[in-house]
mmCIF file of C-alpha atoms in Angstrom:
data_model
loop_
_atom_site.group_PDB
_atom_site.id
_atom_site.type_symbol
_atom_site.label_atom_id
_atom_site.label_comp_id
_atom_site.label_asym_id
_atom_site.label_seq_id
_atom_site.Cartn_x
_atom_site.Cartn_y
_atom_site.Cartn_z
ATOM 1 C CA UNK A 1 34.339 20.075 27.907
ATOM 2 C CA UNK A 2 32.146 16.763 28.721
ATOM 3 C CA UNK A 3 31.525 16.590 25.264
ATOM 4 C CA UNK A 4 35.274 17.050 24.045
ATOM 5 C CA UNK A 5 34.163 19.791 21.305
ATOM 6 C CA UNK A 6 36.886 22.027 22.606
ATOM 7 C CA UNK A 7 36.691 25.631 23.851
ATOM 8 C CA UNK A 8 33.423 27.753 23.311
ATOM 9 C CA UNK A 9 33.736 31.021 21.085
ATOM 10 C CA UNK A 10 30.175 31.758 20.523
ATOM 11 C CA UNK A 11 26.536 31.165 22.037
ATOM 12 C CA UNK A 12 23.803 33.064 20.364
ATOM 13 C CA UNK A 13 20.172 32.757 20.872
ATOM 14 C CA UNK A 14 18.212 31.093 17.884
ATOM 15 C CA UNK A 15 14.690 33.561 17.769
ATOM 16 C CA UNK A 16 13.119 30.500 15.438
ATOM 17 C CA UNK A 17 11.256 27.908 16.690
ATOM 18 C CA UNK A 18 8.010 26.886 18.952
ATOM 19 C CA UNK A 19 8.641 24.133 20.788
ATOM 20 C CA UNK A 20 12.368 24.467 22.436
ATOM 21 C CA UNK A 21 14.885 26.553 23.568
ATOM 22 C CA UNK A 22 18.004 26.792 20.840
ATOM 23 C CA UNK A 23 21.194 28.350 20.480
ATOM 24 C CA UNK A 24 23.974 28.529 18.030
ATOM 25 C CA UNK A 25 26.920 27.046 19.445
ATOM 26 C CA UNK A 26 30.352 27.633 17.988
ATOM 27 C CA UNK A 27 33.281 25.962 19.373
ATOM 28 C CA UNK A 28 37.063 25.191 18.475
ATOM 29 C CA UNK A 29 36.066 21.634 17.091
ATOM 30 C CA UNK A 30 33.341 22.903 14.925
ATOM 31 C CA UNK A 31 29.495 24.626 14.676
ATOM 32 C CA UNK A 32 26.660 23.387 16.720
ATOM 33 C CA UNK A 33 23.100 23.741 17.778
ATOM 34 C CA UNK A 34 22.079 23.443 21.655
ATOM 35 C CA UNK A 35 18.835 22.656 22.270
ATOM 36 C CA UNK A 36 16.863 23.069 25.756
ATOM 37 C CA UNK A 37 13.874 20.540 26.001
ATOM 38 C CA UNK A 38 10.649 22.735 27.056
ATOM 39 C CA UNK A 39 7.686 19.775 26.468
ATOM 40 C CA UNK A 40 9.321 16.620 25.569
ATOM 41 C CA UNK A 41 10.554 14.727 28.527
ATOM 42 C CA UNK A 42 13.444 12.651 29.222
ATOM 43 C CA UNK A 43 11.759 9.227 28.481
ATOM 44 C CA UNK A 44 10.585 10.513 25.270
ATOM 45 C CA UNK A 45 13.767 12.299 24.173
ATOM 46 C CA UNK A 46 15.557 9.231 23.267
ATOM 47 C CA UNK A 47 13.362 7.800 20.519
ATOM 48 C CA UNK A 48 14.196 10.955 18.489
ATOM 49 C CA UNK A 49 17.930 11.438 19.388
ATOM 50 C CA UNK A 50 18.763 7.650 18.929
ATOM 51 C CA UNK A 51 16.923 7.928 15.526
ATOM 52 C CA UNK A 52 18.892 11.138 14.209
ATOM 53 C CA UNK A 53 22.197 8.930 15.027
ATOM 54 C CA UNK A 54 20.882 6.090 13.513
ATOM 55 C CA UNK A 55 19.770 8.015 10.300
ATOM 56 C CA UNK A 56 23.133 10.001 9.794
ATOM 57 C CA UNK A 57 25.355 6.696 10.701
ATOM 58 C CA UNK A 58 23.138 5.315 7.997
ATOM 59 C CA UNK A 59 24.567 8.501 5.814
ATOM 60 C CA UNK A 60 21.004 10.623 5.500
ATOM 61 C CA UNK A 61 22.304 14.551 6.035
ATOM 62 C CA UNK A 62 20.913 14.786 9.688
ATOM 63 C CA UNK A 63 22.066 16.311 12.532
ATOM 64 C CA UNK A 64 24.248 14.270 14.964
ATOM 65 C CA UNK A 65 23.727 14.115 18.292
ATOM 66 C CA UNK A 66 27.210 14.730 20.057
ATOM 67 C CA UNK A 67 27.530 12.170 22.804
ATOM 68 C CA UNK A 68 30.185 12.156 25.893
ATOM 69 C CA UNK A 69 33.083 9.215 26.277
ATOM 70 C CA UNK A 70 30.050 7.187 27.698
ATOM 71 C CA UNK A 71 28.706 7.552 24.636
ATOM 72 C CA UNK A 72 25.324 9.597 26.872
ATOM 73 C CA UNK A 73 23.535 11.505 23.827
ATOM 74 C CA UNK A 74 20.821 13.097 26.454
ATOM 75 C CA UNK A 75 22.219 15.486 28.925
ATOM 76 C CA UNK A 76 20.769 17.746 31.240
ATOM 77 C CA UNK A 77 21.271 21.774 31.613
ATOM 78 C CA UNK A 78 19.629 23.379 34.620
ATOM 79 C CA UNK A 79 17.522 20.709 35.255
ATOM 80 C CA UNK A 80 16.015 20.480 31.857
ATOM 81 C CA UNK A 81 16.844 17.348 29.091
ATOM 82 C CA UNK A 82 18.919 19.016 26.365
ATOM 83 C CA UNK A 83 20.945 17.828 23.128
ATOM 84 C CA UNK A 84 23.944 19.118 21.585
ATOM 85 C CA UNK A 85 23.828 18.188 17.765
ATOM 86 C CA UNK A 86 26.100 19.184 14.537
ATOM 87 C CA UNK A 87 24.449 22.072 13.069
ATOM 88 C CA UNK A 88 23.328 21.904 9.300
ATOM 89 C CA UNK A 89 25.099 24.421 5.985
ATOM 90 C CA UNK A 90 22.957 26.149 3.764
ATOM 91 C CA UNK A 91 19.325 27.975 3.988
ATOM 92 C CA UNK A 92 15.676 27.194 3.933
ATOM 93 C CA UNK A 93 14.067 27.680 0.078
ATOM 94 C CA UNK A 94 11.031 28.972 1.233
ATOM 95 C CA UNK A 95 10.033 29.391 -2.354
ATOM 96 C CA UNK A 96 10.872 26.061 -3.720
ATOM 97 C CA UNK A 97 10.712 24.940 -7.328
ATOM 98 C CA UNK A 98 10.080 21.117 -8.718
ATOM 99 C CA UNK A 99 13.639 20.520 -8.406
ATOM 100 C CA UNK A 100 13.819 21.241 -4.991
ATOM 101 C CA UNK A 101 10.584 19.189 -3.867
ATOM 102 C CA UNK A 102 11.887 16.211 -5.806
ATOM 103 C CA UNK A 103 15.015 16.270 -3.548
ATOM 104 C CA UNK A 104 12.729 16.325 -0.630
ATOM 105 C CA UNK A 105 10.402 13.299 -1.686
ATOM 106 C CA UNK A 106 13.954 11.225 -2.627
ATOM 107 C CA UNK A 107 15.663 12.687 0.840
ATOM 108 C CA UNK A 108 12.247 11.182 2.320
ATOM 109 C CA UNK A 109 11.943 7.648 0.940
ATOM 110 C CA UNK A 110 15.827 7.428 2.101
ATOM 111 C CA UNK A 111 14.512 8.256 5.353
ATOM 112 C CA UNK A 112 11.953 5.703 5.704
ATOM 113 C CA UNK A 113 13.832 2.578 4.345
ATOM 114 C CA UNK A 114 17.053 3.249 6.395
ATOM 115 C CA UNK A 115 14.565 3.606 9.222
ATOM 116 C CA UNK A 116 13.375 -0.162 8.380
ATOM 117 C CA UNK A 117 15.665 -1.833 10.664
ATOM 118 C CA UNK A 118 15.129 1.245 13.681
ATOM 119 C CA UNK A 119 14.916 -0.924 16.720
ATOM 120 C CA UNK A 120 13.039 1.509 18.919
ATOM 121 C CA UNK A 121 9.001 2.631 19.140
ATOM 122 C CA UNK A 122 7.094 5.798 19.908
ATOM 123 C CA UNK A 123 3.485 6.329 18.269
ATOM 124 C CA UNK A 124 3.232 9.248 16.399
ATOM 125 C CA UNK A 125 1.872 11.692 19.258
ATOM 126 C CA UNK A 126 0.402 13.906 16.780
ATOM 127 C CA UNK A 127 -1.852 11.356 15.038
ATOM 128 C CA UNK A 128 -6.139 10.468 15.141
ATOM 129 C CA UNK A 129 -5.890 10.541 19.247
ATOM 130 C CA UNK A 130 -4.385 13.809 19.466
ATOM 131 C CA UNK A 131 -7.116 15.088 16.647
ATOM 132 C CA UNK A 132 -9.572 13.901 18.265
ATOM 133 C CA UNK A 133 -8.493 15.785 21.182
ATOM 134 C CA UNK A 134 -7.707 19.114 20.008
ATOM 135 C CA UNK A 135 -10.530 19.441 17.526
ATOM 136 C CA UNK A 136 -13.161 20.760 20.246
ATOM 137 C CA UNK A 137 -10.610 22.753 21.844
ATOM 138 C CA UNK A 138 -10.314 24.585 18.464
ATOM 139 C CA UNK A 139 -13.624 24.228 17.538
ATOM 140 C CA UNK A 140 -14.313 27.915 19.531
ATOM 141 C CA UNK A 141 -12.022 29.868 17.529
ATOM 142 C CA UNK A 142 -13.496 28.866 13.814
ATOM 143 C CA UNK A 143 -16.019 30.210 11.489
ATOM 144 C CA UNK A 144 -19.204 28.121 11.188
ATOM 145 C CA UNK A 145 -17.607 26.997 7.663
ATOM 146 C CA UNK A 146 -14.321 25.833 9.491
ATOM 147 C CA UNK A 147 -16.664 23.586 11.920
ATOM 148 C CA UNK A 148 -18.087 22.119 9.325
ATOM 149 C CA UNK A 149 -15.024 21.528 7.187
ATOM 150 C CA UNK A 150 -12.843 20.238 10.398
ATOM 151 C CA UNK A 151 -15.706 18.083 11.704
ATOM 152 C CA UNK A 152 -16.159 16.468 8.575
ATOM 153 C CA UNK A 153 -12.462 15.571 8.040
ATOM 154 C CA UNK A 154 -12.256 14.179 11.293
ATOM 155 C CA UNK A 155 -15.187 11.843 10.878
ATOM 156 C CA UNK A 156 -13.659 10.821 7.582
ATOM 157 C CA UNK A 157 -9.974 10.298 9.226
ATOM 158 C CA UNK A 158 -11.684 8.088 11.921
ATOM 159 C CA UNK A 159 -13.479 5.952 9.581
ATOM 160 C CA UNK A 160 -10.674 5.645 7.281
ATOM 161 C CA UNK A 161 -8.265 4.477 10.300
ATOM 162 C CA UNK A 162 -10.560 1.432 11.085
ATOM 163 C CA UNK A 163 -10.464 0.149 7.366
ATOM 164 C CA UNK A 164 -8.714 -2.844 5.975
ATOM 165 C CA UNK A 165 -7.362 -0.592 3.900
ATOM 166 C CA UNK A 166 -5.193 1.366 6.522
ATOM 167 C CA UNK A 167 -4.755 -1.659 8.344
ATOM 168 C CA UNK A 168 -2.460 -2.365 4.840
ATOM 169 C CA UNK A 169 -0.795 0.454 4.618
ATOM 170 C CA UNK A 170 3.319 0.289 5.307
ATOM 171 C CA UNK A 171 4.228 1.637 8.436
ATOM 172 C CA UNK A 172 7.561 2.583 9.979
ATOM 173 C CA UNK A 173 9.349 5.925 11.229
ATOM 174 C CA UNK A 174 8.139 9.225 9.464
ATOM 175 C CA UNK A 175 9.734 12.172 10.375
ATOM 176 C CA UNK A 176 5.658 13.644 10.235
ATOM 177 C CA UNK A 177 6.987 17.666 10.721
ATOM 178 C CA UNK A 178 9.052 17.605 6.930
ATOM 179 C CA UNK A 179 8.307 21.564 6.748
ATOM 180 C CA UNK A 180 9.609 23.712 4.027
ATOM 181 C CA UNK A 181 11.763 25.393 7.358
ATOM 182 C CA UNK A 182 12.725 22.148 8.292
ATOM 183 C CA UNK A 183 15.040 21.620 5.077
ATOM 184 C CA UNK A 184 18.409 23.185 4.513
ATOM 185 C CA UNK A 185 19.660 23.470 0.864
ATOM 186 C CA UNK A 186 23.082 24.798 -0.062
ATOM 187 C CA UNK A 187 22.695 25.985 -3.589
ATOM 188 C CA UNK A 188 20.286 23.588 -5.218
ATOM 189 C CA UNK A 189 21.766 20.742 -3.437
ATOM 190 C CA UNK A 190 19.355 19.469 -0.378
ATOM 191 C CA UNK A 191 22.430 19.717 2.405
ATOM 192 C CA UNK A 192 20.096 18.359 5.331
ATOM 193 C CA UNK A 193 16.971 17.720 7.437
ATOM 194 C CA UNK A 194 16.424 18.818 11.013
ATOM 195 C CA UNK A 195 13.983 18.969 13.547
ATOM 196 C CA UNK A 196 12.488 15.088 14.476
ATOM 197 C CA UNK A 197 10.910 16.532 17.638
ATOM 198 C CA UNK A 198 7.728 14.869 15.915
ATOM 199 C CA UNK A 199 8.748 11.373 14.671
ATOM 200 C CA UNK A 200 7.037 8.459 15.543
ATOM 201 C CA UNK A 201 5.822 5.420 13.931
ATOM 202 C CA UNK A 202 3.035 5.258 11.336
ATOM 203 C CA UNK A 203 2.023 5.195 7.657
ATOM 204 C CA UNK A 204 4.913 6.181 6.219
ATOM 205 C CA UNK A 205 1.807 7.795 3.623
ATOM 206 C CA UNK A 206 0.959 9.995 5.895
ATOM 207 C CA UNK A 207 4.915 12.034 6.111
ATOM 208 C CA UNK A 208 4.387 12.137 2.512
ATOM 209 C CA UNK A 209 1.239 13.695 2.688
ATOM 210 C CA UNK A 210 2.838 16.279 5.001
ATOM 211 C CA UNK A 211 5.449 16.917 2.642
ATOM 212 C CA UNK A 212 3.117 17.861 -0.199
ATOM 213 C CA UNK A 213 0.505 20.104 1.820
ATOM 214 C CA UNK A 214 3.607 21.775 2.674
ATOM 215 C CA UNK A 215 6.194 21.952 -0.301
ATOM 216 C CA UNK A 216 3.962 22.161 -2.898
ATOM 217 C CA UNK A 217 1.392 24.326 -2.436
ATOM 218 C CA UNK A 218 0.656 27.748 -3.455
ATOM 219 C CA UNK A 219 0.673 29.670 -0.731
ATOM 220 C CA UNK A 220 -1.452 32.384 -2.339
ATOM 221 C CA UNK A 221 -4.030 30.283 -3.496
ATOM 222 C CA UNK A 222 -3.960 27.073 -1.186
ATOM 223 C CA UNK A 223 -4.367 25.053 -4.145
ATOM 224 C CA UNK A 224 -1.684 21.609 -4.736
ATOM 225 C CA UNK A 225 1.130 23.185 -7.262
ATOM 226 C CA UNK A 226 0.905 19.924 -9.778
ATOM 227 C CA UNK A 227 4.573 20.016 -11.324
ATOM 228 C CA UNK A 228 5.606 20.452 -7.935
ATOM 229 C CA UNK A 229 3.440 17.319 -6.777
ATOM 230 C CA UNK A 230 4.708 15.079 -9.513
ATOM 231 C CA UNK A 231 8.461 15.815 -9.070
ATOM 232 C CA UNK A 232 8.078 14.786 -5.338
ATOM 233 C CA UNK A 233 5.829 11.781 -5.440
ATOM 234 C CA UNK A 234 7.700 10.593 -8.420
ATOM 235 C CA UNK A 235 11.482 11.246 -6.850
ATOM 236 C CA UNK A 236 9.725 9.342 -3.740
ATOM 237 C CA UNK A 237 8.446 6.114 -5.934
ATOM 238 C CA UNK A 238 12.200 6.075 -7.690
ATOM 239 C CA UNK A 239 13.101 4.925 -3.895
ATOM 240 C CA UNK A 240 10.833 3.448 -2.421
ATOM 241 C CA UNK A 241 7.814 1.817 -4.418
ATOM 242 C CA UNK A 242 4.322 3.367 -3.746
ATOM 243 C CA UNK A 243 2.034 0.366 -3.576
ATOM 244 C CA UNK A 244 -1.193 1.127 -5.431
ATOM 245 C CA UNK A 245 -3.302 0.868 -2.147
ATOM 246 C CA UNK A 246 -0.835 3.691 -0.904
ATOM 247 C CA UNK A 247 -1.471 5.655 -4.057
ATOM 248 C CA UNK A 248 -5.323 5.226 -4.153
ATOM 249 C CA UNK A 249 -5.127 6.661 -0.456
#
């Protein structure tokens, strides 16, 4: 009623998901997703919501947040921060082809240059500090082959963040969690992006990077799926430029 999305007719528990609470909601006014906050807080919760509105007033296919005649966008259910947003058509293509990652790299480079002009910061909270961090606590858990691999990568990621050439990469907001589950398609068409529980501002190299250990990589083999590679990076670059210190990186 607050919200003026008319009278319920359906909740139903969403089993997904890791980090929050989420159920369908279906209403007189339309379809929606309801999402209780479990770890993010109520001072970090705006970052993310304001940038979803700002990205689908800027005509990306994201998820709205619904806001109340005071235009609030946060509210609060049983004590806990929760959003209300429009909830995405289609299905996830779990399996995807070139086609389908080169809608993702041109959805992405969308992304980052409407997020240019963003007014709002939050680090990404899931960069070099937080591996740093959570590398010893994992450390138990891993084959002697692991250590080595993870210890090494982490001593290369900390001496590549002090270099002049990171300092010169472009930064902005990066959605940095662009999963294969995280993308709806309706047919071949890419119908939407969800899920910015992650953003934050860095390279915007580094949410391609994600995208590509992710969309196009064979999951039997863990090897980089070329074609697939190609059709994103180059769908990106038709976009927004890669600069050739971006590229050597």
């Amino acid at each position: 009623q607050r919200l003026g999305l008319g009278a319920l007719r359906e909740l139903r528990g969403i089993e997904g998901g890791i980090e929050n609470t989420n159920y369908f909601v279906d209403t007189a006014a339309g379809r929606y997703v309801l999402s209780l906050f479990e770890r993010l807080t109520f001072e970090q919760l705006p970052f993310y919501l304001r940038l979803m509105q700002h990205l689908a007033r800027c005509g990306l296919p994201v998820p709205e947040p619904m806001a109340d005649a005071a235009g609030v966008i946060l509210h609060t259910v049983l004590g806990k921060p929760a959003a209300v947003v429009g909830r995405l058509r289609g299905e996830h293509r779990l399996a995807p082809d070139a086609a389908h990652c080169a809608s993702v790299g041109a959805v992405l480079a969308r992304m980052h240059l409407a997020g240019a002009d963003f007014p709002m910061h939050q680090p990404n909270l899931r960069g070099l500090d937080w591996w740093t961090e959570t590398v010893p606590v994992v450390l138990p858990h891993l084959s002697a082959e692991q250590v080595v691999l993870i210890e090494a990568e982490l001593a290369f990621q900390q001496q590549l963040a002090g270099s002049a050439a990171f300092a010169a990469l472009p930064r902005g907001v990066i959605h940095a969690d662009l999963f294969r589950d995280n993308v709806m398609f309706e047919g071949d068409r890419l119908a939407g992006v969800f899920d910015f529980y992650f953003a934050g501002v860095d390279c915007l190299l580094f949410d391609v990077a994600v995208a590509l250990n992710d969309w196009c990589i064979d999951l039997a083999t863990g090897q980089l799926d070329e074609p697939r590679a190609t059709a994103l990076v180059a769908a990106y670059d038709t976009r927004r430029r890669i600069t050739p210190n971006e590229r050597r990186l």
